[in-house]
Amino acid sequence: MVAACAVLVLGLSPVFPSHQEVPVTSWAVANRIVVIDPGHGGIDPGAVGYKGSAEKDIVLQVAKQLRSVMTQAGAKVLMTRETDIDLGTPGSGSLLSRKREDLSKRVALANKNGADVYISIHVNAFPSARWRGAQIFYQRGQIESKKLAEAIQSELIRIMGNTTRAAKPEDFFTTRKTKMPAVIVEIGFISNPAEAKLLADPSYQRKLSYAIYSGISKYYVEKTTKK
């Protein structure tokens, strides 16, 4: 695993955090098609937390940061949304049917473009304000998705230094219907005031995006070296 440990410090990089080490293994994501899916949007705010902050806004900001990092590393990035919109058809029916259409179109974007990985970004929320920490979810029974989730989770633990959570299997429409390794990245709890404040901080968002990128790179390095 010498390659996985080699690093290059890019202190002047406009995207990578200046205090972080940038893996030489960015080659691992070069030319990979990465779909980044900022959850919710438009009529669907997602979770609403501390001081009225909305999930849809926070995850879009982090998704754009991640796109910058992945693009700089040579990946081909597709976004399911780049503004505050949902993909459902306005006036097409109930809010539930519009949400189903929205999710179906996100999945279709990834499948039709032959994406290599699907990264859906969300924030968590719970009635109690005590819970905090980023956590990755993957589709139960999907081995490659599990490996991707565990790689990203390990980098979130290493780089963020404020979560000890483990990647966990669940059943979500997007991770079930996509045809490539797919994960739900819950970047923290918007219901925790201290963490909600961090999630709204651009420098913290950059650090999160770097950790997610590093986890994706780790997944591909391990996939390549174990062949």
CSV table of N, CA and C in Angstrom, one decimal, residues 43-179:
chain,number,residue,atom,x,y,z
A,43,ILE,N,-39.1,22.6,-4.0
A,43,ILE,CA,-40.2,22.6,-3.0
A,43,ILE,C,-39.9,21.8,-1.8
A,44,ASP,N,-38.9,21.0,-1.9
A,44,ASP,CA,-38.5,20.1,-0.8
A,44,ASP,C,-37.3,20.6,-0.1
A,45,PRO,N,-37.4,21.2,1.1
A,45,PRO,CA,-36.3,21.8,1.8
A,45,PRO,C,-35.4,20.7,2.5
A,46,GLY,N,-35.9,19.5,2.7
A,46,GLY,CA,-35.2,18.5,3.5
A,46,GLY,C,-35.4,18.9,4.9
A,47,ALA,N,-34.5,18.5,5.7
A,47,ALA,CA,-34.5,18.8,7.2
A,47,ALA,C,-34.3,20.3,7.4
A,48,VAL,N,-34.9,20.9,8.4
A,48,VAL,CA,-34.7,22.3,8.7
A,48,VAL,C,-34.3,22.3,10.2
A,49,GLY,N,-33.1,23.0,10.4
A,49,GLY,CA,-32.5,22.9,11.7
A,49,GLY,C,-32.3,24.2,12.3
A,50,TYR,N,-31.1,24.3,12.9
A,50,TYR,CA,-30.7,25.5,13.7
A,50,TYR,C,-30.9,26.8,13.0
A,51,LYS,N,-31.6,27.7,13.6
A,51,LYS,CA,-31.8,29.0,13.0
A,51,LYS,C,-32.4,29.0,11.6
A,52,GLY,N,-33.2,27.9,11.3
A,52,GLY,CA,-33.9,27.8,10.1
A,52,GLY,C,-33.1,27.4,8.9
A,53,SER,N,-31.9,26.9,9.2
A,53,SER,CA,-31.0,26.4,8.1
A,53,SER,C,-31.6,25.2,7.4
A,54,ALA,N,-31.6,25.2,6.1
A,54,ALA,CA,-32.3,24.1,5.3
A,54,ALA,C,-31.3,23.1,4.7
A,55,GLU,N,-31.6,21.9,4.8
A,55,GLU,CA,-30.7,20.8,4.3
A,55,GLU,C,-30.4,21.0,2.8
A,56,LYS,N,-31.4,21.4,2.0
A,56,LYS,CA,-31.2,21.6,0.6
A,56,LYS,C,-30.1,22.6,0.2
A,57,ASP,N,-30.0,23.6,1.1
A,57,ASP,CA,-29.0,24.6,0.8
A,57,ASP,C,-27.6,24.2,1.2
A,58,ILE,N,-27.5,23.6,2.4
A,58,ILE,CA,-26.2,23.1,2.9
A,58,ILE,C,-25.6,22.0,1.9
A,59,VAL,N,-26.4,21.1,1.6
A,59,VAL,CA,-25.9,20.0,0.7
A,59,VAL,C,-25.5,20.4,-0.7
A,60,LEU,N,-26.2,21.5,-1.2
A,60,LEU,CA,-25.8,22.0,-2.5
A,60,LEU,C,-24.4,22.7,-2.4
A,61,GLN,N,-24.2,23.4,-1.3
A,61,GLN,CA,-22.9,24.0,-1.2
A,61,GLN,C,-21.8,23.0,-1.1
A,62,VAL,N,-22.0,22.0,-0.3
A,62,VAL,CA,-21.0,20.9,-0.1
A,62,VAL,C,-20.8,20.2,-1.5
A,63,ALA,N,-21.9,19.9,-2.2
A,63,ALA,CA,-21.8,19.2,-3.5
A,63,ALA,C,-20.9,20.0,-4.5
A,64,LYS,N,-21.1,21.3,-4.5
A,64,LYS,CA,-20.3,22.2,-5.4
A,64,LYS,C,-18.8,22.1,-5.0
A,65,GLN,N,-18.5,22.1,-3.7
A,65,GLN,CA,-17.1,22.0,-3.2
A,65,GLN,C,-16.6,20.7,-3.7
A,66,LEU,N,-17.4,19.6,-3.5
A,66,LEU,CA,-16.9,18.3,-3.9
A,66,LEU,C,-16.7,18.2,-5.4
A,67,ARG,N,-17.5,18.8,-6.2
A,67,ARG,CA,-17.3,18.9,-7.6
A,67,ARG,C,-16.0,19.5,-8.0
A,68,SER,N,-15.7,20.6,-7.3
A,68,SER,CA,-14.4,21.3,-7.6
A,68,SER,C,-13.2,20.4,-7.3
A,69,VAL,N,-13.3,19.7,-6.1
A,69,VAL,CA,-12.2,18.8,-5.8
A,69,VAL,C,-12.1,17.6,-6.8
A,70,MET,N,-13.2,17.0,-7.1
A,70,MET,CA,-13.2,15.8,-8.0
A,70,MET,C,-12.7,16.3,-9.4
A,71,THR,N,-13.2,17.4,-9.9
A,71,THR,CA,-12.8,17.9,-11.2
A,71,THR,C,-11.3,18.2,-11.2
A,72,GLN,N,-10.7,18.8,-10.2
A,72,GLN,CA,-9.3,19.1,-10.1
A,72,GLN,C,-8.5,17.8,-10.1
A,73,ALA,N,-9.1,16.7,-9.6
A,73,ALA,CA,-8.4,15.4,-9.6
A,73,ALA,C,-8.6,14.6,-10.9
A,74,GLY,N,-9.3,15.2,-11.8
A,74,GLY,CA,-9.4,14.6,-13.1
A,74,GLY,C,-10.7,13.8,-13.4
A,75,ALA,N,-11.6,13.8,-12.4
A,75,ALA,CA,-12.9,13.1,-12.6
A,75,ALA,C,-13.8,13.8,-13.5
A,76,LYS,N,-14.7,13.1,-14.1
A,76,LYS,CA,-15.8,13.7,-14.9
A,76,LYS,C,-17.1,13.8,-14.0
A,77,VAL,N,-17.5,14.9,-13.6
A,77,VAL,CA,-18.5,15.1,-12.6
A,77,VAL,C,-19.8,15.5,-13.3
A,78,LEU,N,-20.9,14.8,-12.9
A,78,LEU,CA,-22.3,15.2,-13.3
A,78,LEU,C,-23.0,15.6,-12.0
A,79,MET,N,-23.8,16.7,-12.0
A,79,MET,CA,-24.6,17.0,-10.8
A,79,MET,C,-26.0,16.8,-11.1
A,80,THR,N,-26.8,16.3,-10.2
A,80,THR,CA,-28.2,16.1,-10.4
A,80,THR,C,-28.9,17.4,-10.3
A,81,ARG,N,-28.4,18.4,-9.6
A,81,ARG,CA,-28.9,19.8,-9.6
A,81,ARG,C,-27.8,20.7,-9.2
A,82,GLU,N,-27.8,21.9,-9.8
A,82,GLU,CA,-26.8,22.9,-9.5
A,82,GLU,C,-27.4,24.2,-8.9
A,83,THR,N,-28.7,24.2,-8.8
A,83,THR,CA,-29.4,25.3,-8.2
A,83,THR,C,-30.5,24.8,-7.3
A,84,ASP,N,-31.3,25.7,-6.7
A,84,ASP,CA,-32.3,25.3,-5.8
A,84,ASP,C,-33.6,24.9,-6.5
A,85,ILE,N,-33.5,23.7,-7.1
A,85,ILE,CA,-34.6,23.1,-7.8
A,85,ILE,C,-34.8,21.6,-7.4
A,86,ASP,N,-36.0,21.1,-7.7
A,86,ASP,CA,-36.2,19.7,-7.7
A,86,ASP,C,-36.5,19.2,-9.1
A,87,LEU,N,-36.4,17.9,-9.4
A,87,LEU,CA,-36.5,17.5,-10.8
A,87,LEU,C,-37.9,17.0,-11.1
A,88,GLY,N,-38.8,17.2,-10.2
A,88,GLY,CA,-40.2,16.8,-10.5
A,88,GLY,C,-40.9,17.9,-11.4
A,89,THR,N,-42.0,17.5,-12.0
A,89,THR,CA,-42.7,18.4,-12.9
A,89,THR,C,-43.7,19.2,-12.1
A,90,PRO,N,-43.6,20.6,-12.1
A,90,PRO,CA,-44.5,21.4,-11.4
A,90,PRO,C,-45.9,21.1,-11.8
A,91,GLY,N,-46.8,21.0,-10.8
A,91,GLY,CA,-48.2,20.8,-11.0
A,91,GLY,C,-48.6,19.4,-11.6
A,92,SER,N,-47.7,18.5,-11.5
A,92,SER,CA,-47.9,17.2,-12.1
A,92,SER,C,-48.7,16.2,-11.2
A,93,GLY,N,-49.0,16.6,-10.0
A,93,GLY,CA,-49.7,15.8,-9.1
A,93,GLY,C,-49.4,16.1,-7.7
A,94,SER,N,-49.6,15.1,-6.8
A,94,SER,CA,-49.3,15.3,-5.4
A,94,SER,C,-47.8,15.5,-5.1
A,95,LEU,N,-47.5,16.1,-4.0
A,95,LEU,CA,-46.1,16.3,-3.6
A,95,LEU,C,-45.4,14.9,-3.6
A,96,LEU,N,-46.1,13.9,-3.2
A,96,LEU,CA,-45.4,12.6,-3.1
A,96,LEU,C,-45.1,12.1,-4.5
A,97,SER,N,-46.0,12.2,-5.4
A,97,SER,CA,-45.7,11.8,-6.8
A,97,SER,C,-44.6,12.6,-7.4
A,98,ARG,N,-44.6,13.9,-7.1
A,98,ARG,CA,-43.5,14.8,-7.6
A,98,ARG,C,-42.2,14.4,-7.0
A,99,LYS,N,-42.2,14.0,-5.8
A,99,LYS,CA,-40.9,13.5,-5.1
A,99,LYS,C,-40.4,12.2,-5.8
A,100,ARG,N,-41.3,11.3,-6.1
A,100,ARG,CA,-41.0,10.1,-6.7
A,100,ARG,C,-40.4,10.3,-8.1
A,101,GLU,N,-41.0,11.3,-8.8
A,101,GLU,CA,-40.4,11.6,-10.1
A,101,GLU,C,-39.0,12.3,-10.0
A,102,ASP,N,-38.9,13.1,-9.0
A,102,ASP,CA,-37.6,13.7,-8.7
A,102,ASP,C,-36.5,12.7,-8.5
A,103,LEU,N,-36.8,11.7,-7.6
A,103,LEU,CA,-35.8,10.7,-7.3
A,103,LEU,C,-35.5,9.8,-8.5
A,104,SER,N,-36.6,9.5,-9.3
A,104,SER,CA,-36.4,8.7,-10.5
A,104,SER,C,-35.5,9.3,-11.5
A,105,LYS,N,-35.6,10.6,-11.6
A,105,LYS,CA,-34.8,11.4,-12.6
A,105,LYS,C,-33.3,11.4,-12.1
A,106,ARG,N,-33.1,11.5,-10.9
A,106,ARG,CA,-31.7,11.5,-10.3
A,106,ARG,C,-31.1,10.2,-10.6
A,107,VAL,N,-31.8,9.1,-10.4
A,107,VAL,CA,-31.3,7.8,-10.7
A,107,VAL,C,-31.0,7.6,-12.2
A,108,ALA,N,-32.0,8.1,-13.0
A,108,ALA,CA,-31.9,7.9,-14.5
A,108,ALA,C,-30.6,8.6,-15.0
A,109,LEU,N,-30.3,9.8,-14.4
A,109,LEU,CA,-29.1,10.6,-14.9
A,109,LEU,C,-27.9,9.7,-14.7
A,110,ALA,N,-27.8,9.1,-13.5
A,110,ALA,CA,-26.6,8.3,-13.2
A,110,ALA,C,-26.6,7.0,-14.1
A,111,ASN,N,-27.7,6.3,-14.3
A,111,ASN,CA,-27.7,5.1,-15.1
A,111,ASN,C,-27.5,5.4,-16.6
A,112,LYS,N,-28.1,6.4,-17.1
A,112,LYS,CA,-28.0,6.7,-18.5
A,112,LYS,C,-26.6,7.1,-18.9
A,113,ASN,N,-25.9,7.8,-18.0
A,113,ASN,CA,-24.5,8.3,-18.3
A,113,ASN,C,-23.4,7.3,-17.9
A,114,GLY,N,-23.8,6.1,-17.5
A,114,GLY,CA,-22.8,5.1,-17.1
A,114,GLY,C,-21.9,5.5,-16.0
A,115,ALA,N,-22.5,6.1,-15.0
A,115,ALA,CA,-21.6,6.6,-13.9
A,115,ALA,C,-20.9,5.5,-13.2
A,116,ASP,N,-19.7,5.8,-12.7
A,116,ASP,CA,-18.9,4.9,-12.0
A,116,ASP,C,-19.3,4.8,-10.5
A,117,VAL,N,-19.6,5.9,-10.0
A,117,VAL,CA,-20.1,6.0,-8.6
A,117,VAL,C,-21.2,7.1,-8.5
A,118,TYR,N,-22.0,6.9,-7.5
A,118,TYR,CA,-23.1,7.8,-7.2
A,118,TYR,C,-23.0,8.3,-5.8
A,119,ILE,N,-22.8,9.6,-5.6
A,119,ILE,CA,-22.6,10.1,-4.2
A,119,ILE,C,-23.8,11.1,-3.9
A,120,SER,N,-24.7,10.7,-3.0
A,120,SER,CA,-25.8,11.5,-2.7
A,120,SER,C,-25.6,12.1,-1.3
A,121,ILE,N,-25.6,13.4,-1.3
A,121,ILE,CA,-25.2,14.2,0.0
A,121,ILE,C,-26.5,14.7,0.7
A,122,HIS,N,-26.5,14.4,2.0
A,122,HIS,CA,-27.7,14.8,2.8
A,122,HIS,C,-27.1,15.3,4.2
A,123,VAL,N,-28.0,15.9,5.0
A,123,VAL,CA,-27.7,16.1,6.4
A,123,VAL,C,-28.8,15.3,7.2
A,124,ASN,N,-28.3,14.9,8.4
A,124,ASN,CA,-29.2,14.1,9.3
A,124,ASN,C,-29.9,15.0,10.2
A,125,ALA,N,-31.0,14.5,10.8
A,125,ALA,CA,-31.7,15.2,11.8
A,125,ALA,C,-32.4,14.3,12.8
A,126,PHE,N,-32.6,14.7,14.0
A,126,PHE,CA,-33.2,13.8,15.0
A,126,PHE,C,-33.9,14.7,16.0
A,127,PRO,N,-35.0,14.3,16.6
A,127,PRO,CA,-35.6,15.1,17.6
A,127,PRO,C,-34.7,15.6,18.8
A,128,SER,N,-33.8,14.7,19.2
A,128,SER,CA,-32.8,15.1,20.2
A,128,SER,C,-31.7,15.8,19.6
A,129,ALA,N,-31.2,16.9,20.3
A,129,ALA,CA,-30.1,17.7,19.7
A,129,ALA,C,-28.7,17.1,20.1
A,130,ARG,N,-28.7,16.0,20.8
A,130,ARG,CA,-27.4,15.5,21.3
A,130,ARG,C,-26.6,14.7,20.2
A,131,TRP,N,-27.3,14.3,19.2
A,131,TRP,CA,-26.6,13.4,18.2
A,131,TRP,C,-25.8,14.3,17.2
A,132,ARG,N,-24.7,13.7,16.8
A,132,ARG,CA,-23.8,14.4,15.8
A,132,ARG,C,-22.9,13.4,15.1
A,133,GLY,N,-22.3,13.9,14.0
A,133,GLY,CA,-21.3,13.0,13.3
A,133,GLY,C,-21.8,12.6,12.0
A,134,ALA,N,-20.9,12.6,11.0
A,134,ALA,CA,-21.1,12.2,9.6
A,134,ALA,C,-21.2,10.7,9.6
A,135,GLN,N,-22.1,10.2,8.7
A,135,GLN,CA,-22.2,8.7,8.6
A,135,GLN,C,-22.7,8.4,7.1
A,136,ILE,N,-22.1,7.3,6.6
A,136,ILE,CA,-22.4,6.8,5.3
A,136,ILE,C,-23.4,5.6,5.3
A,137,PHE,N,-24.3,5.6,4.4
A,137,PHE,CA,-25.3,4.5,4.2
A,137,PHE,C,-25.1,3.9,2.8
A,138,TYR,N,-25.3,2.6,2.7
A,138,TYR,CA,-25.2,1.9,1.5
A,138,TYR,C,-26.4,0.9,1.4
A,139,GLN,N,-26.6,0.4,0.2
A,139,GLN,CA,-27.7,-0.5,0.0
A,139,GLN,C,-27.3,-1.9,0.5
A,140,ARG,N,-28.1,-2.5,1.4
A,140,ARG,CA,-27.9,-3.8,1.9
A,140,ARG,C,-27.7,-4.8,0.8
A,141,GLY,N,-26.6,-5.6,0.9
A,141,GLY,CA,-26.3,-6.7,0.0
A,141,GLY,C,-25.5,-6.3,-1.2
A,142,GLN,N,-25.2,-5.0,-1.3
A,142,GLN,CA,-24.4,-4.5,-2.5
A,142,GLN,C,-22.9,-4.4,-2.0
A,143,ILE,N,-22.1,-5.3,-2.4
A,143,ILE,CA,-20.7,-5.4,-1.9
A,143,ILE,C,-19.9,-4.2,-2.2
A,144,GLU,N,-19.9,-3.8,-3.5
A,144,GLU,CA,-19.1,-2.6,-3.9
A,144,GLU,C,-19.6,-1.3,-3.2
A,145,SER,N,-20.9,-1.2,-3.1
A,145,SER,CA,-21.4,0.0,-2.4
A,145,SER,C,-20.9,0.0,-0.9
A,146,LYS,N,-20.9,-1.2,-0.3
A,146,LYS,CA,-20.4,-1.3,1.1
A,146,LYS,C,-18.9,-0.9,1.1
A,147,LYS,N,-18.1,-1.3,0.2
A,147,LYS,CA,-16.7,-1.0,0.2
A,147,LYS,C,-16.5,0.5,0.0
A,148,LEU,N,-17.3,1.1,-0.9
A,148,LEU,CA,-17.2,2.6,-1.1
A,148,LEU,C,-17.6,3.3,0.1
A,149,ALA,N,-18.7,2.9,0.8
A,149,ALA,CA,-19.2,3.5,2.0
A,149,ALA,C,-18.1,3.4,3.1
A,150,GLU,N,-17.5,2.3,3.3
A,150,GLU,CA,-16.5,2.1,4.3
A,150,GLU,C,-15.3,2.9,4.1
A,151,ALA,N,-14.9,3.1,2.8
A,151,ALA,CA,-13.7,3.9,2.5
A,151,ALA,C,-14.0,5.4,2.8
A,152,ILE,N,-15.2,5.9,2.4
A,152,ILE,CA,-15.5,7.3,2.7
A,152,ILE,C,-15.6,7.5,4.2
A,153,GLN,N,-16.3,6.5,4.9
A,153,GLN,CA,-16.4,6.7,6.3
A,153,GLN,C,-15.1,6.7,7.0
A,154,SER,N,-14.2,5.9,6.6
A,154,SER,CA,-12.8,5.9,7.3
A,154,SER,C,-12.1,7.2,7.1
A,155,GLU,N,-12.3,7.8,5.9
A,155,GLU,CA,-11.6,9.1,5.7
A,155,GLU,C,-12.3,10.3,6.4
A,156,LEU,N,-13.6,10.2,6.5
A,156,LEU,CA,-14.4,11.2,7.4
A,156,LEU,C,-13.9,11.1,8.8
A,157,ILE,N,-13.7,9.9,9.3
A,157,ILE,CA,-13.2,9.7,10.7
A,157,ILE,C,-11.8,10.3,10.8
A,158,ARG,N,-10.9,10.0,9.8
A,158,ARG,CA,-9.5,10.4,9.9
A,158,ARG,C,-9.4,11.9,9.7
A,159,ILE,N,-10.1,12.5,8.7
A,159,ILE,CA,-9.8,13.9,8.4
A,159,ILE,C,-10.7,14.8,9.2
A,160,MET,N,-11.9,14.5,9.5
A,160,MET,CA,-12.8,15.4,10.2
A,160,MET,C,-12.5,15.3,11.7
A,161,GLY,N,-12.2,14.1,12.2
A,161,GLY,CA,-11.8,14.0,13.6
A,161,GLY,C,-12.9,14.2,14.6
A,162,ASN,N,-14.2,14.2,14.2
A,162,ASN,CA,-15.3,14.4,15.1
A,162,ASN,C,-16.4,13.4,14.9
A,163,THR,N,-16.1,12.3,14.3
A,163,THR,CA,-17.1,11.2,14.2
A,163,THR,C,-16.5,9.9,14.4
A,164,THR,N,-17.2,9.0,15.1
A,164,THR,CA,-16.7,7.6,15.2
A,164,THR,C,-17.7,6.6,14.6
A,165,ARG,N,-18.7,7.2,13.9
A,165,ARG,CA,-19.7,6.3,13.3
A,165,ARG,C,-19.2,5.4,12.3
A,166,ALA,N,-19.9,4.3,12.1
A,166,ALA,CA,-19.6,3.3,11.1
A,166,ALA,C,-20.6,3.3,9.9
A,167,ALA,N,-20.1,3.0,8.8
A,167,ALA,CA,-21.0,2.9,7.6
A,167,ALA,C,-22.0,1.8,7.9
A,168,LYS,N,-23.2,2.1,7.4
A,168,LYS,CA,-24.4,1.2,7.8
A,168,LYS,C,-25.2,0.9,6.6
A,169,PRO,N,-25.7,-0.4,6.5
A,169,PRO,CA,-26.6,-0.7,5.4
A,169,PRO,C,-28.0,-0.3,5.7
A,170,GLU,N,-28.7,0.2,4.6
A,170,GLU,CA,-30.1,0.7,4.7
A,170,GLU,C,-30.7,0.4,3.3
A,171,ASP,N,-32.0,0.8,3.2
A,171,ASP,CA,-32.7,0.6,1.9
A,171,ASP,C,-33.3,2.0,1.5
A,172,PHE,N,-32.6,2.5,0.5
A,172,PHE,CA,-33.1,3.8,-0.1
A,172,PHE,C,-33.4,3.6,-1.6
A,173,PHE,N,-34.3,4.4,-2.1
A,173,PHE,CA,-34.7,4.2,-3.5
A,173,PHE,C,-33.5,4.5,-4.4
A,174,THR,N,-32.7,5.5,-4.1
A,174,THR,CA,-31.6,5.9,-5.0
A,174,THR,C,-30.5,4.9,-5.0
A,175,THR,N,-30.2,4.4,-3.8
A,175,THR,CA,-29.1,3.4,-3.8
A,175,THR,C,-29.6,2.0,-4.3
A,176,ARG,N,-30.9,1.8,-4.2
A,176,ARG,CA,-31.4,0.5,-4.7
A,176,ARG,C,-31.5,0.5,-6.2
A,177,LYS,N,-31.8,1.6,-6.8
A,177,LYS,CA,-32.1,1.6,-8.3
A,177,LYS,C,-30.9,2.0,-9.1
A,178,THR,N,-29.9,2.6,-8.6
A,178,THR,CA,-28.7,2.9,-9.4
A,178,THR,C,-27.9,1.6,-9.7
A,179,LYS,N,-27.2,1.6,-10.8
A,179,LYS,CA,-26.6,0.4,-11.3
A,179,LYS,C,-25.1,0.4,-11.1
